[in-house]
Short mmCIF file of C-alpha atoms in Angstrom, two decimals:
data_model
loop_
_atom_site.label_atom_id
_atom_site.label_comp_id
_atom_site.label_asym_id
_atom_site.label_seq_id
_atom_site.Cartn_x
_atom_site.Cartn_y
_atom_site.Cartn_z
CA UNK C 101 15.89 5.98 -4.44
CA UNK C 102 13.03 7.56 -6.37
CA UNK C 103 10.87 9.97 -4.38
CA UNK C 104 7.15 10.41 -4.96
CA UNK C 105 5.64 13.83 -4.27
CA UNK C 106 1.91 14.46 -4.23
CA UNK C 107 0.11 17.77 -4.40
CA UNK C 108 -1.81 19.15 -2.77
CA UNK C 109 -1.39 17.60 0.67
CA UNK C 110 -5.00 18.40 1.44
CA UNK C 111 -7.92 19.95 -0.32
CA UNK C 112 -11.63 20.51 -0.07
CA UNK C 113 -14.14 20.61 -2.88
CA UNK C 114 -17.89 20.65 -3.37
CA UNK C 115 -20.04 17.73 -4.38
CA UNK C 116 -20.07 17.55 -8.16
CA UNK C 117 -16.72 19.29 -8.58
CA UNK C 118 -13.96 17.94 -10.76
CA UNK C 119 -10.97 17.13 -8.56
CA UNK C 120 -7.39 16.58 -9.68
CA UNK C 121 -4.51 15.25 -7.59
CA UNK C 122 -0.99 15.17 -8.95
CA UNK C 123 1.95 12.86 -8.25
CA UNK C 124 5.49 13.50 -9.41
CA UNK C 125 8.33 10.98 -9.45
CA UNK C 126 11.90 12.21 -9.01
CA UNK C 127 12.93 9.95 -11.91
CA UNK C 128 11.03 8.35 -14.76
CA UNK C 129 8.97 5.28 -13.87
CA UNK C 130 7.24 4.70 -17.22
CA UNK C 131 3.63 3.85 -16.30
CA UNK C 132 4.37 1.81 -13.15
CA UNK C 133 2.13 3.99 -11.04
CA UNK C 134 -0.84 3.05 -8.86
CA UNK C 135 -3.42 5.11 -6.98
CA UNK C 136 -5.07 4.03 -3.74
CA UNK C 137 -7.96 5.36 -1.69
CA UNK C 138 -7.96 5.03 2.08
CA UNK C 139 -10.97 5.91 4.20
CA UNK C 140 -10.53 6.55 7.93
CA UNK C 141 -9.95 3.36 9.90
CA UNK C 142 -9.94 1.21 6.77
CA UNK C 143 -7.34 -0.55 4.65
CA UNK C 144 -6.28 1.08 1.39
CA UNK C 145 -8.13 0.18 -1.79
CA UNK C 146 -6.55 0.02 -5.24
CA UNK C 147 -8.21 2.45 -7.65
CA UNK C 148 -5.92 2.60 -10.67
CA UNK C 149 -2.84 0.74 -11.85
CA UNK C 150 -0.51 1.13 -14.82
CA UNK C 151 -1.17 4.86 -14.44
CA UNK C 152 -4.52 4.77 -16.19
CA UNK C 153 -6.18 1.35 -15.87
CA UNK C 154 -9.24 1.33 -13.63
CA UNK C 155 -9.34 -1.52 -11.11
CA UNK C 156 -12.41 -3.71 -11.43
CA UNK C 157 -15.37 -2.37 -9.47
CA UNK C 158 -14.07 1.19 -9.16
CA UNK C 159 -16.56 3.86 -10.30
CA UNK C 160 -15.86 5.36 -13.70
CA UNK C 161 -15.70 8.88 -12.27
CA UNK C 162 -12.13 7.99 -11.25
CA UNK C 163 -9.46 8.21 -13.93
CA UNK C 164 -5.69 8.38 -14.11
CA UNK C 165 -3.21 9.70 -16.60
CA UNK C 166 0.48 10.35 -17.08
CA UNK C 167 3.73 8.62 -17.84
CA UNK C 168 7.36 9.11 -16.97
CA UNK C 169 7.46 11.49 -14.02
CA UNK C 170 4.10 13.28 -13.93
CA UNK C 171 0.78 11.66 -13.10
CA UNK C 172 -2.73 12.75 -12.22
CA UNK C 173 -5.75 11.22 -10.52
CA UNK C 174 -9.03 12.83 -11.51
CA UNK C 175 -12.47 12.49 -9.97
CA UNK C 176 -14.87 13.81 -12.58
CA UNK C 177 -17.75 14.56 -10.22
CA UNK C 178 -16.97 14.44 -6.51
CA UNK C 179 -19.33 12.38 -4.37
CA UNK C 180 -19.68 12.43 -0.57
CA UNK C 181 -18.32 8.87 -0.34
CA UNK C 182 -15.06 10.01 -1.98
CA UNK C 183 -13.91 11.66 1.25
CA UNK C 184 -10.63 9.87 1.89
CA UNK C 185 -6.87 10.12 1.65
CA UNK C 186 -5.41 9.25 -1.73
CA UNK C 187 -1.91 7.83 -2.27
CA UNK C 188 0.17 7.23 -5.35
CA UNK C 189 2.77 4.45 -5.44
CA UNK C 190 5.55 3.61 -7.85
CA UNK C 191 6.13 -0.08 -8.46
CA UNK C 192 8.68 -0.35 -11.26
CA UNK C 193 11.21 -1.65 -8.78
CA UNK C 194 11.98 -1.68 -5.04
CA UNK C 195 11.51 0.32 -2.93
CA UNK C 196 7.86 0.65 -3.97
CA UNK C 197 7.55 4.12 -2.53
CA UNK C 198 4.24 5.80 -1.74
CA UNK C 199 3.52 9.49 -2.02
CA UNK C 200 2.79 11.31 1.23
CA UNK C 201 -0.95 11.33 0.59
CA UNK C 202 -3.65 13.85 -0.30
CA UNK C 203 -6.52 14.32 2.13
CA UNK C 204 -9.73 15.15 0.33
CA UNK C 205 -12.69 16.70 2.13
CA UNK C 206 -16.09 18.01 1.14
CA UNK C 207 -16.77 21.74 1.44
CA UNK D 6 -13.62 -13.90 -2.41
CA UNK D 7 -10.07 -12.88 -1.56
CA UNK D 8 -9.44 -12.71 2.16
CA UNK D 9 -6.27 -11.70 3.99
CA UNK D 10 -6.19 -11.99 7.76
CA UNK D 11 -3.23 -10.63 9.67
CA UNK D 12 -2.34 -11.68 13.19
CA UNK D 13 0.55 -11.54 15.62
CA UNK D 14 0.62 -7.87 16.49
CA UNK D 15 0.79 -6.56 20.02
CA UNK D 16 2.76 -4.57 22.57
CA UNK D 17 6.47 -5.28 22.59
CA UNK D 18 9.42 -3.66 24.32
CA UNK D 19 12.15 -1.88 22.37
CA UNK D 20 14.61 -4.43 21.06
CA UNK D 21 11.99 -7.17 21.12
CA UNK D 22 10.68 -9.44 18.39
CA UNK D 23 7.39 -10.53 16.88
CA UNK D 24 6.23 -12.72 14.03
CA UNK D 25 3.33 -11.42 12.00
CA UNK D 26 1.23 -13.82 9.95
CA UNK D 27 -1.17 -13.29 7.07
CA UNK D 28 -3.55 -16.15 6.33
CA UNK D 29 -4.84 -15.97 2.77
CA UNK D 30 -7.79 -17.51 0.95
CA UNK D 31 -9.88 -17.06 -2.16
CA UNK D 32 -7.03 -17.08 -4.67
CA UNK D 33 -4.08 -19.23 -5.76
CA UNK D 34 -1.64 -18.02 -3.12
CA UNK D 35 1.42 -19.61 -4.76
CA UNK D 36 0.86 -17.63 -7.98
CA UNK D 37 1.19 -14.13 -6.53
CA UNK D 38 3.82 -12.01 -4.89
CA UNK D 39 2.88 -10.66 -1.47
CA UNK D 40 3.77 -7.47 0.35
CA UNK D 41 3.81 -5.90 3.80
CA UNK D 42 2.95 -2.21 4.13
CA UNK D 43 2.82 -0.33 7.42
CA UNK D 44 1.19 2.86 8.61
CA UNK D 45 2.29 4.69 11.74
CA UNK D 46 -0.50 6.38 13.71
CA UNK D 47 -1.75 9.41 11.79
CA UNK D 48 0.88 8.97 9.06
CA UNK D 49 1.01 7.78 5.47
CA UNK D 50 1.61 4.38 3.92
CA UNK D 51 5.13 2.94 4.15
CA UNK D 52 6.14 0.00 1.94
CA UNK D 53 8.08 -2.51 4.07
CA UNK D 54 8.85 -5.66 2.09
CA UNK D 55 7.74 -7.80 -0.84
CA UNK D 56 8.27 -11.47 -1.66
CA UNK D 57 7.87 -13.16 -5.03
CA UNK D 58 5.35 -15.92 -5.60
CA UNK D 59 7.96 -18.65 -5.38
CA UNK D 60 9.63 -17.08 -2.37
CA UNK D 61 13.02 -16.77 -4.03
CA UNK D 62 13.14 -12.98 -4.41
CA UNK D 63 12.61 -10.55 -1.54
CA UNK D 64 13.01 -6.83 -1.17
CA UNK D 65 13.09 -4.61 1.90
CA UNK D 66 12.88 -0.94 2.76
CA UNK D 67 16.22 0.40 3.97
CA UNK D 68 14.62 1.23 7.33
CA UNK D 69 13.97 -2.45 8.10
CA UNK D 70 16.76 -4.21 6.22
CA UNK D 71 18.64 -6.59 8.50
CA UNK D 72 15.90 -6.51 11.15
CA UNK D 73 12.83 -7.80 9.30
CA UNK D 74 12.52 -11.06 7.35
CA UNK D 75 9.67 -11.84 4.99
CA UNK D 76 8.78 -15.44 4.20
CA UNK D 77 5.89 -17.54 2.98
CA UNK D 78 4.56 -21.07 3.23
CA UNK D 79 2.70 -21.78 0.01
CA UNK D 80 1.41 -25.07 1.43
CA UNK D 81 -0.35 -23.14 4.19
CA UNK D 82 -1.32 -20.07 2.10
CA UNK D 83 0.39 -17.91 4.70
CA UNK D 84 2.75 -14.94 4.55
CA UNK D 85 5.00 -14.06 7.46
CA UNK D 86 7.03 -11.10 8.66
CA UNK D 87 9.60 -11.78 11.36
CA UNK D 88 10.42 -8.47 12.98
CA UNK D 89 13.25 -8.02 15.46
CA UNK D 90 15.31 -5.23 16.98
CA UNK D 91 12.09 -3.28 17.30
CA UNK D 92 12.23 0.48 17.71
CA UNK D 93 9.60 3.02 18.72
CA UNK D 94 9.42 4.15 15.09
CA UNK D 95 8.28 0.65 14.07
CA UNK D 96 4.97 1.30 15.87
CA UNK D 97 2.34 0.98 13.16
CA UNK D 98 -0.52 -0.97 11.70
CA UNK D 99 1.03 -3.64 9.48
CA UNK D 100 -0.98 -4.56 6.40
CA UNK D 101 -0.57 -7.66 4.30
CA UNK D 102 -1.35 -7.13 0.62
CA UNK D 103 -1.67 -9.34 -2.43
CA UNK D 104 0.23 -8.21 -5.51
CA UNK D 105 -1.27 -8.21 -8.99
CA UNK D 106 1.43 -10.51 -10.37
CA UNK D 107 4.01 -13.10 -9.39
CA UNK D 108 6.77 -10.50 -9.23
CA UNK D 109 6.89 -6.87 -8.16
CA UNK D 110 3.61 -5.08 -8.71
CA UNK D 111 0.97 -2.99 -7.03
CA UNK D 112 -1.44 -4.40 -4.50
CA UNK D 113 -5.02 -5.24 -5.40
CA UNK D 114 -6.21 -6.72 -2.11
CA UNK D 115 -5.37 -5.75 1.45
CA UNK D 116 -6.00 -7.19 4.88
CA UNK D 117 -7.38 -5.13 7.73
CA UNK D 118 -4.01 -4.89 9.45
CA UNK D 119 -2.46 -5.84 12.77
CA UNK D 120 -1.18 -3.23 15.22
CA UNK D 121 2.35 -3.36 16.55
CA UNK D 122 3.18 -1.05 19.46
CA UNK D 123 6.77 -0.73 20.54
CA UNK D 124 6.98 0.74 24.02
CA UNK D 125 8.54 0.10 27.39
#
């Protein structure tokens, strides 16, 4: 099975900073990659699908890129409400494995 | 407005069984694949099982294969997960999620989850 590895596992940044989270697949998955945001005590929320397509209603400061095995989620200007754990997920076939998550905090 | 409401969770002894339900509204249920994802306390997301829109194609994580069964009733707009042979490591919040397409895809709407606790 394909493994999904995120880095870093946790990070802190200041409001207004540019933040980048990476996700690496152990084999190529084309662009079948999604990013989710999960706030404490809440269900996950889809941010980006097809590696770079922004889900409707998601702020434009979120963007995604990559193809094959290496992907990134970028927040162009970190806001206080972006404190959350972020997960990548491959969905080219089953199992639709998630990365282990990246916890993002404000400095 | 898309709504997904899970139910059926609770405290169950090791080896026991439960049936989780996910009542759906606000979209054409029969047109979309559906998925169960779980999250153990303090841990990450764990994909469990997905079922195609028509109900003819299902997939399972290796950790639940042979113990969990996903099904759907398109006439009732409801997704189910029959879970048996429960183990302590199955303790988690179980989320129902709507896929973006009729086959395998990512999940654009999620329920609030139902908690399953496996303990004696």
